[in-house]
């Protein structure tokens, strides 16, 4: 799968300044926009955890372009958030930014949980790495970070800037990480 983790930057301080109805309205608008883009790019929403979105590509249906679709969804989501930012600033007095981490790799996917309740989700190290990459964006001042595993499966639609090799918790070997762009836009910059 190609696995996508996103989180709104500074969400705790945003939520402290809003009443529950305002917070719900903000999250519903944000999550609706991101979910539409993920679905348009063939992704499956795994779950929402507050402001976080966890999604994946290549299940339940096979998708040979899953890495490209995940990265395209992330870039389009960032563009959509950019267009929503002025309205959010009027509503909450702050700019809203989201960080995204994407990794591609083998996991188990299916119905998991207890005998009483289960979810269609994934489990495995590739998912853990995607979650770690979302957080590592803070160290680089970036908002989208992908692994070398994902880069190796991308189409020519994307250009990637290598950021570094990072050591993440729970892994022995450092991982090469990249910041992707749409190739056409990268040529302009």
C-alpha positions as a LaTeX table, in Angstrom:
\begin{tabular}{lrrr}
\hline
Residue & $x$ (\AA) & $y$ (\AA) & $z$ (\AA) \\
\hline
Unk1 & 0.00 & 0.00 & 0.00 \\
Unk2 & 0.87 & 3.66 & $-0.19$ \\
Unk3 & $-0.06$ & 5.05 & 3.21 \\
Unk4 & $-0.88$ & 8.68 & 4.00 \\
Unk5 & $-0.88$ & 10.34 & 7.43 \\
Unk6 & $-1.80$ & 13.99 & 7.86 \\
Unk7 & $-2.17$ & 16.28 & 10.84 \\
Unk8 & $-3.05$ & 19.96 & 11.27 \\
Unk9 & $-0.15$ & 21.98 & 12.62 \\
Unk10 & $-0.84$ & 23.42 & 16.07 \\
Unk11 & $-4.29$ & 21.87 & 16.30 \\
Unk12 & $-4.30$ & 21.85 & 20.11 \\
Unk13 & $-3.90$ & 25.63 & 20.28 \\
Unk14 & $-6.49$ & 26.07 & 17.51 \\
Unk15 & $-8.99$ & 23.92 & 19.40 \\
Unk16 & $-8.40$ & 25.79 & 22.68 \\
Unk17 & $-9.61$ & 29.01 & 21.07 \\
Unk18 & $-12.86$ & 27.62 & 19.67 \\
Unk19 & $-16.09$ & 26.44 & 21.21 \\
Unk20 & $-17.10$ & 22.85 & 20.32 \\
Unk21 & $-19.50$ & 23.94 & 17.54 \\
Unk22 & $-16.87$ & 26.18 & 15.87 \\
Unk23 & $-14.27$ & 23.42 & 16.12 \\
Unk24 & $-16.68$ & 20.88 & 14.65 \\
Unk25 & $-17.54$ & 23.20 & 11.78 \\
Unk26 & $-13.87$ & 23.87 & 11.02 \\
Unk27 & $-12.98$ & 20.17 & 11.09 \\
Unk28 & $-15.97$ & 19.15 & 9.01 \\
Unk29 & $-15.04$ & 21.68 & 6.30 \\
Unk30 & $-11.38$ & 20.64 & 6.31 \\
Unk31 & $-12.01$ & 16.88 & 6.46 \\
Unk32 & $-14.70$ & 17.04 & 3.76 \\
Unk33 & $-12.34$ & 18.81 & 1.36 \\
Unk34 & $-9.44$ & 16.41 & 2.02 \\
Unk35 & $-11.67$ & 13.34 & 1.84 \\
Unk36 & $-13.08$ & 14.39 & $-1.55$ \\
Unk37 & $-9.56$ & 14.71 & $-2.95$ \\
Unk38 & $-8.43$ & 11.39 & $-1.49$ \\
Unk39 & $-11.48$ & 9.62 & $-2.95$ \\
Unk40 & $-11.04$ & 11.33 & $-6.34$ \\
Unk41 & $-7.49$ & 9.92 & $-6.41$ \\
Unk42 & $-8.68$ & 6.39 & $-5.61$ \\
Unk43 & $-7.75$ & 6.38 & $-1.93$ \\
Unk44 & $-9.46$ & 4.65 & 0.97 \\
Unk45 & $-10.01$ & 6.59 & 4.19 \\
Unk46 & $-8.82$ & 4.43 & 7.06 \\
Unk47 & $-9.92$ & 6.77 & 9.83 \\
Unk48 & $-10.01$ & 10.25 & 11.25 \\
Unk49 & $-8.36$ & 10.83 & 14.61 \\
Unk50 & $-9.46$ & 14.32 & 15.58 \\
Unk51 & $-7.77$ & 16.47 & 12.93 \\
Unk52 & $-5.66$ & 13.62 & 11.56 \\
Unk53 & $-6.50$ & 11.79 & 8.33 \\
Unk54 & $-5.17$ & 8.30 & 7.71 \\
Unk55 & $-5.68$ & 6.91 & 4.21 \\
Unk56 & $-4.21$ & 4.31 & 1.89 \\
Unk57 & $-4.11$ & 3.27 & $-1.76$ \\
Unk58 & $-4.04$ & $-0.17$ & $-3.42$ \\
Unk59 & $-6.78$ & $-1.77$ & $-1.32$ \\
Unk60 & $-9.48$ & $-2.94$ & $-1.37$ \\
Unk61 & $-9.00$ & $-2.68$ & $-5.14$ \\
Unk62 & $-5.66$ & $-3.07$ & $-6.90$ \\
Unk63 & $-4.21$ & 0.21 & $-8.11$ \\
Unk64 & $-0.93$ & 0.05 & $-10.01$ \\
Unk65 & $-0.45$ & 3.82 & $-9.66$ \\
Unk66 & $-1.03$ & 3.87 & $-5.90$ \\
Unk67 & 2.15 & 5.81 & $-5.02$ \\
Unk68 & 1.48 & 8.48 & $-7.65$ \\
Unk69 & $-2.17$ & 8.72 & $-6.64$ \\
Unk70 & $-1.26$ & 9.17 & $-2.96$ \\
Unk71 & 1.29 & 11.90 & $-3.71$ \\
Unk72 & $-1.08$ & 13.63 & $-6.14$ \\
Unk73 & $-3.80$ & 13.60 & $-3.46$ \\
Unk74 & $-1.38$ & 15.13 & $-0.95$ \\
Unk75 & $-0.27$ & 17.89 & $-3.33$ \\
Unk76 & $-3.84$ & 18.65 & $-4.40$ \\
Unk77 & $-4.88$ & 18.65 & $-0.75$ \\
Unk78 & $-2.19$ & 21.20 & 0.06 \\
Unk79 & $-3.39$ & 23.37 & $-2.85$ \\
Unk80 & $-6.99$ & 23.09 & $-1.60$ \\
Unk81 & $-5.94$ & 24.02 & 1.94 \\
Unk82 & $-4.10$ & 27.05 & 0.55 \\
Unk83 & $-7.36$ & 28.22 & $-1.05$ \\
Unk84 & $-9.28$ & 27.59 & 2.20 \\
Unk85 & $-6.71$ & 29.34 & 4.41 \\
Unk86 & $-8.12$ & 32.91 & 4.08 \\
Unk87 & $-11.59$ & 31.77 & 5.16 \\
Unk88 & $-10.15$ & 29.74 & 8.06 \\
Unk89 & $-8.11$ & 32.76 & 9.18 \\
Unk90 & $-11.26$ & 34.90 & 9.27 \\
Unk91 & $-13.07$ & 32.20 & 11.25 \\
Unk92 & $-10.35$ & 31.37 & 13.79 \\
Unk93 & $-7.77$ & 34.15 & 13.54 \\
Unk94 & $-4.97$ & 31.78 & 12.52 \\
Unk95 & $-3.55$ & 30.29 & 9.35 \\
Unk96 & $-4.17$ & 26.56 & 9.03 \\
Unk97 & $-1.41$ & 24.29 & 7.74 \\
Unk98 & $-1.29$ & 20.49 & 7.50 \\
Unk99 & 1.69 & 18.14 & 7.49 \\
Unk100 & 1.58 & 14.89 & 5.50 \\
Unk101 & 3.79 & 11.81 & 5.50 \\
Unk102 & 3.57 & 9.08 & 2.85 \\
Unk103 & 5.32 & 5.72 & 2.68 \\
Unk104 & 4.87 & 2.76 & 0.35 \\
Unk105 & 5.43 & $-0.81$ & 1.49 \\
Unk106 & 3.98 & $-4.16$ & 2.50 \\
Unk107 & 1.34 & $-4.34$ & 5.23 \\
Unk108 & $-1.54$ & $-6.57$ & 6.19 \\
Unk109 & $-4.89$ & $-5.04$ & 5.25 \\
Unk110 & $-8.34$ & $-6.24$ & 6.18 \\
Unk111 & $-10.89$ & $-6.36$ & 8.96 \\
Unk112 & $-9.11$ & $-6.05$ & 12.30 \\
Unk113 & $-10.25$ & $-5.57$ & 15.85 \\
Unk114 & $-12.24$ & $-7.57$ & 18.35 \\
Unk115 & $-15.11$ & $-10.01$ & 18.08 \\
Unk116 & $-17.46$ & $-7.14$ & 18.99 \\
Unk117 & $-16.08$ & $-4.37$ & 16.76 \\
Unk118 & $-13.64$ & $-4.20$ & 13.88 \\
Unk119 & $-12.44$ & $-1.82$ & 11.19 \\
Unk120 & $-11.08$ & $-2.25$ & 7.69 \\
Unk121 & $-7.51$ & $-1.07$ & 8.26 \\
Unk122 & $-3.83$ & $-1.97$ & 7.83 \\
Unk123 & $-1.06$ & $-3.07$ & 10.13 \\
Unk124 & 2.67 & $-3.10$ & 9.59 \\
Unk125 & 5.95 & $-1.23$ & 9.66 \\
Unk126 & 5.24 & 0.61 & 6.39 \\
Unk127 & 2.32 & 2.35 & 8.08 \\
Unk128 & 4.38 & 3.22 & 11.13 \\
Unk129 & 6.98 & 4.86 & 8.89 \\
Unk130 & 4.33 & 6.97 & 7.13 \\
Unk131 & 3.17 & 8.24 & 10.53 \\
Unk132 & 6.74 & 9.07 & 11.56 \\
Unk133 & 7.35 & 11.00 & 8.33 \\
Unk134 & 4.36 & 13.22 & 9.02 \\
Unk135 & 5.95 & 14.28 & 12.29 \\
Unk136 & 9.48 & 14.65 & 10.91 \\
Unk137 & 8.20 & 17.44 & 8.64 \\
Unk138 & 8.55 & 19.71 & 11.70 \\
Unk139 & 12.33 & 19.30 & 11.68 \\
Unk140 & 12.61 & 20.31 & 8.03 \\
Unk141 & 9.99 & 23.05 & 7.92 \\
Unk142 & 8.16 & 21.07 & 5.23 \\
Unk143 & 4.52 & 20.09 & 4.91 \\
Unk144 & 4.84 & 16.96 & 2.73 \\
Unk145 & 7.46 & 14.26 & 3.12 \\
Unk146 & 7.66 & 10.93 & 1.32 \\
Unk147 & 9.98 & 7.96 & 1.62 \\
Unk148 & 12.41 & 6.59 & $-0.93$ \\
Unk149 & 10.06 & 3.58 & $-1.28$ \\
Unk150 & 7.35 & 5.93 & $-2.54$ \\
Unk151 & 9.72 & 7.93 & $-4.77$ \\
Unk152 & 10.80 & 4.73 & $-6.51$ \\
Unk153 & 7.22 & 4.10 & $-7.67$ \\
Unk154 & 6.29 & 7.62 & $-8.82$ \\
Unk155 & 5.48 & 8.62 & $-12.38$ \\
Unk156 & 7.26 & 11.44 & $-14.23$ \\
Unk157 & 4.39 & 13.70 & $-13.14$ \\
Unk158 & 6.50 & 14.44 & $-10.04$ \\
Unk159 & 9.89 & 15.88 & $-9.23$ \\
Unk160 & 11.33 & 15.18 & $-5.80$ \\
Unk161 & 13.86 & 17.09 & $-3.74$ \\
Unk162 & 15.92 & 14.85 & $-1.47$ \\
Unk163 & 15.83 & 16.26 & 2.05 \\
Unk164 & 18.05 & 13.90 & 4.02 \\
Unk165 & 18.47 & 10.47 & 5.49 \\
Unk166 & 16.64 & 10.25 & 8.79 \\
Unk167 & 16.75 & 7.78 & 11.64 \\
Unk168 & 13.22 & 7.08 & 12.86 \\
Unk169 & 12.17 & 5.45 & 16.10 \\
Unk170 & 11.95 & 1.68 & 15.79 \\
Unk171 & 14.15 & 1.36 & 12.68 \\
Unk172 & 17.80 & 0.34 & 12.52 \\
Unk173 & 18.55 & 1.81 & 9.10 \\
Unk174 & 18.18 & 5.48 & 8.13 \\
Unk175 & 15.49 & 6.27 & 5.55 \\
Unk176 & 15.94 & 8.66 & 2.62 \\
Unk177 & 13.17 & 11.25 & 2.61 \\
Unk178 & 11.99 & 13.59 & $-0.13$ \\
Unk179 & 9.70 & 16.53 & $-0.76$ \\
Unk180 & 7.63 & 16.01 & $-3.95$ \\
Unk181 & 6.33 & 18.61 & $-6.42$ \\
Unk182 & 4.33 & 18.43 & $-9.61$ \\
Unk183 & 7.00 & 18.38 & $-12.36$ \\
Unk184 & 5.39 & 21.25 & $-14.32$ \\
Unk185 & 5.41 & 23.52 & $-11.26$ \\
Unk186 & 8.93 & 22.47 & $-10.26$ \\
Unk187 & 10.20 & 23.58 & $-13.68$ \\
Unk188 & 8.75 & 27.07 & $-13.11$ \\
Unk189 & 10.38 & 27.54 & $-9.71$ \\
\hline
\end{tabular}
